[in-house]
Amino acid sequence: MNADGAVGRASWTALGTSVHVLVTDGHSIETATAAVGDVLDRIDRACSRFRDDSELTALNRRPGRPVVVSPLLLGAIDASIRAARMTNGASDPTVGEAVRILGYDADFAALPSDRPGPRVVIGRVPGWQGIRLDARASTVTIPRGVSLDLGSIGKAYASDLAAEEAFAAVGGGVLVSLGGDIATAGAAPAGGWRVHCSDDSSIDPASPGEVVALTEGAIATSSTTVRRWTAGGVQRHHIIDPATSLPAAGPWRTATVAAATCVDANAASTAAIVLGREAPEWLRQAGLAARLVGHDGSVVRVAEWAAPLAAAAPGASAPNASATATSAA
C-alpha cells in the first residue's frame, strides 16, 4: 500500500463489459491500467467473434484446414479446451453457431429489442473434441460446421493475463475484474480483497448484499439474469447447454465459483448453470467452493464457500464478483 493506505482503482468499459482495476499501491494505478488496457486490446483483436478483422473470425471462416494463429489466440483456445475437459463438456467452445442461431449475433449492446423467432434445431453442439491444436506450428483446425465462441472463457483468460501483466508492471497487489470475472496477483490488502456477490456486476459494490474476502486466486460468476435478449417474443440467455444447443434451463440463476485461476472458476460457474441439480455434487467432487442462487433467490453454499462478511471496509471494496459470462468476445 502507499503511505496513506489508499487502494488505487480505475474503471472503464471494454470488450462489451465493465472493467475494474484495483491496486494495493494507489500511486501505481496508471501503470496498472495501461498494462490491463494493452491486454484487453490484444484480446479483442484476437478473440472477438463480433469483429470482422479478428483472428477468431478469420479462423471460423476457414474450417477444415490448419490456420496459423497468434500465441494469444492459441492460448485462449487451449484454455477453452481445458475448460471443456475439466467440465466434461458442460463448458464447450463449439456453441458458437447455436448462440448465433438463437440471436446473439452481435455485440450485446447492439442487439435489437426484439426480432423474428429463429428456426431452432435441438441437438448436441459439434463438441470440443474435434478441435485440433498444433502448438509447435501455431495452428488450429476446426471441423466444418463448427464456429468457436470464446466469449466466456476468453473473458476469464483475459482477466488472468491482465492481472499477471499488471502485477509484473507494478510489483504490488492487483485485482482485475472483467464483467465480474475477477483475477488477482500479488499480495492482497490486509483482510483480503472485499468482493460483493450479486447477479449484476454493474451495481454499486457498497449496496446491500453478500460480501466475501478474496486473499488469492480468482472468482467468476455465470448468470442467466443479465445478458438476455428477445427473439420472436421469447426471452433467451447466453449460457448454452451443449447437449441441446438451447439456453440452460436448470434451477440456478447464478453460480459463483472460487478457484486458483479465473479460467477454472469461469469454467466451473458455467458448468454449474448447465448441470443444474447435479452441480452441487460435481462442485464438491472437484473441491471447488461455490455459491449457487436459485430462481427463487435461495442460496446454496458448496465446499466451504466462505461465510459472508458483515460489510466491505471503506475504501477497500472490490467491484462485484458477478456478471454474465459471455461478454468478452
XYZ file of C-alpha atoms in Angstrom:
329
model
C 0.000 0.000 0.000
C 1.042 3.585 -0.430
C 1.813 5.825 2.507
C -1.779 6.798 3.248
C -3.035 3.218 2.922
C -5.311 4.017 -0.036
C -6.183 1.371 -2.585
C -5.943 2.724 -6.129
C -8.763 1.967 -8.528
C -9.907 2.696 -12.063
C -12.985 1.687 -14.052
C -13.976 1.813 -17.707
C -15.750 -0.260 -20.366
C -14.076 -2.655 -22.783
C -14.906 -5.942 -24.523
C -18.575 -5.043 -24.141
C -18.403 -5.167 -20.343
C -17.253 -3.302 -17.248
C -13.576 -3.238 -16.315
C -12.332 -2.554 -12.785
C -8.686 -2.483 -11.737
C -7.563 -2.188 -8.108
C -4.001 -1.989 -6.785
C -2.678 -2.016 -3.223
C -0.342 0.866 -4.071
C -2.574 3.714 -5.200
C 0.360 5.508 -6.810
C 0.732 2.703 -9.395
C -2.825 2.719 -10.726
C -1.971 4.447 -14.019
C 0.764 1.909 -14.757
C -1.575 -0.961 -13.902
C -4.418 0.356 -16.066
C -2.063 0.809 -19.005
C -0.948 -2.825 -18.692
C -4.538 -4.068 -18.407
C -5.700 -1.909 -21.313
C -2.973 -3.337 -23.530
C -4.047 -6.908 -22.724
C -7.711 -6.159 -23.418
C -6.907 -4.557 -26.767
C -4.905 -7.614 -27.810
C -7.621 -9.996 -26.600
C -10.269 -8.081 -28.556
C -8.276 -8.255 -31.784
C -7.548 -11.952 -31.287
C -10.707 -13.431 -29.750
C -13.764 -11.329 -30.646
C -16.455 -13.055 -32.709
C -18.077 -9.658 -33.369
C -15.118 -8.091 -35.203
C -14.729 -8.848 -38.893
C -10.989 -8.312 -38.555
C -10.373 -10.524 -35.514
C -8.259 -13.660 -35.669
C -11.161 -15.746 -34.372
C -13.440 -14.535 -37.170
C -10.789 -15.452 -39.726
C -10.413 -18.904 -38.144
C -14.169 -19.537 -38.132
C -14.253 -18.682 -41.848
C -11.686 -21.377 -42.679
C -12.938 -24.693 -41.261
C -11.360 -27.975 -42.200
C -7.790 -26.756 -42.605
C -4.946 -25.661 -40.303
C -4.840 -21.900 -39.697
C -1.803 -20.170 -38.245
C -2.817 -18.101 -35.211
C -1.088 -15.888 -32.668
C 0.138 -17.271 -29.336
C -2.652 -15.265 -27.680
C -5.480 -16.923 -29.634
C -3.784 -20.302 -29.374
C -3.636 -19.863 -25.593
C -7.285 -18.823 -25.374
C -8.453 -21.807 -27.426
C -6.239 -24.122 -25.401
C -7.839 -22.699 -22.240
C -11.318 -23.331 -23.688
C -10.413 -26.954 -24.429
C -9.046 -27.369 -20.915
C -12.304 -25.939 -19.549
C -14.327 -28.362 -21.671
C -12.268 -31.313 -20.489
C -12.498 -30.166 -16.854
C -16.306 -29.877 -17.041
C -16.922 -32.994 -19.141
C -18.181 -30.768 -21.935
C -20.610 -28.624 -19.915
C -18.473 -25.657 -20.996
C -17.823 -26.047 -24.724
C -16.379 -23.504 -27.198
C -18.236 -25.056 -30.147
C -21.529 -23.414 -29.084
C -20.819 -20.513 -31.451
C -23.320 -21.497 -34.129
C -26.023 -22.292 -31.546
C -25.619 -18.862 -29.949
C -25.776 -17.182 -33.357
C -28.929 -19.049 -34.381
C -30.599 -18.071 -31.113
C -30.000 -14.405 -31.940
C -26.827 -13.406 -30.107
C -25.001 -12.476 -33.291
C -23.627 -9.024 -32.453
C -22.140 -7.156 -29.539
C -24.801 -7.313 -26.839
C -25.337 -3.530 -26.743
C -26.179 -3.630 -30.469
C -28.845 -6.351 -30.290
C -32.382 -5.203 -31.229
C -35.051 -5.230 -28.526
C -36.866 -7.998 -30.413
C -36.526 -9.874 -33.666
C -38.306 -12.694 -35.511
C -38.045 -16.043 -33.762
C -35.203 -18.214 -35.108
C -35.684 -21.678 -36.559
C -34.100 -23.604 -33.708
C -32.766 -27.118 -34.230
C -32.421 -29.023 -30.963
C -29.360 -31.221 -30.760
C -25.873 -31.538 -29.308
C -23.268 -28.998 -30.404
C -20.405 -30.404 -32.521
C -18.122 -30.779 -29.490
C -14.695 -29.559 -28.451
C -13.058 -32.927 -29.227
C -12.929 -32.054 -32.932
C -10.657 -29.034 -32.434
C -7.019 -29.669 -33.329
C -4.196 -27.553 -31.900
C -0.596 -27.804 -33.040
C 1.439 -25.738 -30.578
C 4.694 -26.281 -32.475
C 3.244 -24.989 -35.757
C 0.945 -22.460 -34.001
C -2.043 -23.755 -35.937
C -5.667 -24.502 -35.099
C -8.000 -26.656 -37.169
C -11.750 -26.612 -36.581
C -14.138 -29.082 -38.260
C -16.557 -27.984 -40.954
C -19.807 -26.736 -39.481
C -18.093 -25.515 -36.301
C -17.975 -21.927 -35.096
C -15.956 -21.196 -31.971
C -17.253 -18.836 -29.289
C -14.604 -17.812 -26.759
C -16.737 -15.197 -25.023
C -16.982 -16.900 -21.646
C -13.515 -18.384 -21.299
C -11.954 -15.547 -23.315
C -13.006 -13.006 -20.698
C -11.682 -15.164 -17.861
C -8.452 -15.801 -19.784
C -8.106 -12.043 -20.263
C -8.636 -11.446 -16.528
C -5.890 -13.907 -15.609
C -3.468 -12.493 -18.170
C -4.255 -8.859 -17.303
C -3.709 -9.451 -13.580
C -0.377 -11.129 -14.271
C 0.851 -8.386 -16.586
C -0.324 -5.603 -14.283
C 1.443 -7.253 -11.354
C 4.608 -7.547 -13.412
C 4.360 -3.827 -14.219
C 3.671 -2.523 -10.689
C 5.047 -5.172 -8.329
C 2.181 -4.788 -5.837
C -1.144 -6.478 -5.288
C -3.572 -6.288 -8.223
C -7.216 -7.193 -8.760
C -8.755 -7.179 -12.244
C -12.497 -7.595 -12.780
C -13.942 -8.024 -16.283
C -17.698 -8.042 -16.026
C -17.298 -9.601 -12.587
C -14.797 -12.303 -13.587
C -12.082 -11.491 -11.061
C -8.399 -12.444 -11.075
C -5.762 -11.367 -8.583
C -1.982 -11.317 -8.500
C 0.466 -10.362 -5.772
C -0.341 -9.824 -2.107
C -3.895 -8.783 -1.244
C -4.525 -5.909 1.174
C -4.930 -6.749 4.867
C -8.111 -8.774 5.278
C -8.251 -9.601 1.568
C -9.999 -8.004 -1.373
C -13.638 -7.485 -0.423
C -15.860 -8.864 -3.154
C -19.587 -8.140 -3.395
C -21.613 -11.056 -4.758
C -24.639 -10.273 -6.900
C -26.291 -11.167 -10.200
C -25.176 -7.945 -11.892
C -21.631 -6.560 -11.928
C -22.894 -3.053 -12.721
C -24.477 -2.400 -9.333
C -22.746 -0.350 -6.635
C -20.413 -2.661 -4.625
C -21.465 -0.755 -1.489
C -25.093 -1.815 -1.954
C -26.641 -4.449 0.355
C -25.606 -7.997 -0.383
C -23.164 -10.751 0.426
C -19.506 -9.768 0.709
C -16.605 -12.223 0.862
C -12.867 -11.776 1.270
C -10.588 -12.920 -1.551
C -6.961 -13.292 -0.472
C -5.651 -15.057 -3.576
C -6.759 -16.756 -6.751
C -9.923 -15.881 -8.623
C -13.712 -15.717 -8.546
C -16.045 -15.951 -11.534
C -19.806 -15.780 -11.903
C -22.190 -17.056 -14.558
C -25.760 -15.772 -14.526
C -28.864 -16.131 -16.659
C -30.431 -12.886 -15.388
C -28.473 -10.058 -17.004
C -27.361 -10.778 -20.566
C -30.757 -11.654 -22.066
C -32.417 -10.840 -25.383
C -35.779 -11.475 -27.035
C -36.422 -13.278 -30.301
C -39.949 -13.939 -31.502
C -41.276 -12.758 -28.159
C -39.238 -15.393 -26.290
C -36.579 -14.330 -23.802
C -33.274 -16.135 -24.109
C -29.946 -16.056 -22.304
C -26.388 -16.771 -23.369
C -25.471 -19.860 -21.304
C -25.990 -22.706 -23.745
C -26.447 -26.334 -22.771
C -24.158 -28.171 -25.234
C -26.449 -31.218 -25.069
C -29.401 -29.329 -26.570
C -27.981 -26.154 -28.192
C -30.584 -24.232 -26.160
C -30.222 -21.898 -23.176
C -29.668 -23.916 -19.981
C -32.916 -24.422 -18.086
C -31.764 -25.640 -14.679
C -32.678 -24.425 -11.178
C -29.824 -21.890 -10.796
C -29.991 -18.297 -11.985
C -26.455 -17.508 -10.776
C -23.336 -19.512 -9.928
C -20.214 -18.004 -8.371
C -17.092 -20.162 -8.010
C -13.669 -19.591 -6.442
C -10.642 -21.284 -7.978
C -6.911 -20.874 -8.493
C -7.420 -19.179 -11.869
C -10.263 -17.225 -13.418
C -10.380 -19.694 -16.315
C -11.046 -22.566 -13.893
C -13.561 -20.506 -11.903
C -15.401 -19.452 -15.063
C -15.485 -22.969 -16.485
C -16.954 -24.270 -13.232
C -19.540 -21.487 -12.871
C -20.742 -22.061 -16.439
C -20.850 -25.806 -15.846
C -22.869 -25.312 -12.661
C -25.619 -23.474 -14.568
C -25.675 -26.191 -17.235
C -25.506 -29.147 -14.827
C -28.414 -27.852 -12.773
C -29.307 -30.111 -9.841
C -26.149 -32.131 -10.349
C -23.968 -29.042 -9.832
C -23.527 -29.100 -6.021
C -22.188 -32.664 -6.009
C -19.998 -32.040 -9.060
C -18.502 -28.962 -7.381
C -17.892 -30.898 -4.153
C -16.161 -33.670 -6.061
C -13.996 -31.050 -7.794
C -13.186 -29.389 -4.457
C -14.421 -26.003 -5.663
C -16.087 -23.552 -3.297
C -19.233 -22.083 -4.821
C -22.339 -20.037 -4.162
C -25.439 -21.032 -6.140
C -28.557 -18.864 -6.298
C -31.870 -20.397 -7.307
C -34.534 -18.674 -9.373
C -36.459 -18.105 -6.136
C -33.479 -16.328 -4.548
C -32.493 -19.234 -2.291
C -28.730 -19.636 -1.773
C -26.749 -22.886 -1.597
C -23.104 -22.689 -0.480
C -20.855 -25.532 -1.585
C -17.489 -26.915 -0.450
C -16.539 -24.444 2.251
C -17.671 -21.287 0.492
C -16.559 -18.573 2.897
C -19.084 -17.126 5.304
C -20.149 -13.653 4.170
C -18.550 -10.658 5.853
C -20.731 -8.113 7.605
C -19.758 -5.286 5.247
C -16.993 -4.110 2.989
C -14.376 -1.926 4.622
C -14.466 1.715 3.436
C -12.044 2.261 0.593
C -11.283 -1.439 0.215
C -14.326 -2.807 -1.592
C -13.677 -4.639 -4.803
C -16.176 -4.465 -7.675
C -18.963 -7.006 -7.660
C -17.938 -10.595 -8.204
C -20.773 -11.405 -10.534
C -21.836 -10.752 -14.069
C -22.850 -12.735 -17.116
C -20.034 -14.815 -18.583
C -20.015 -14.306 -22.314
C -19.456 -10.624 -22.891
C -15.767 -10.743 -23.750
C -15.902 -11.693 -27.383
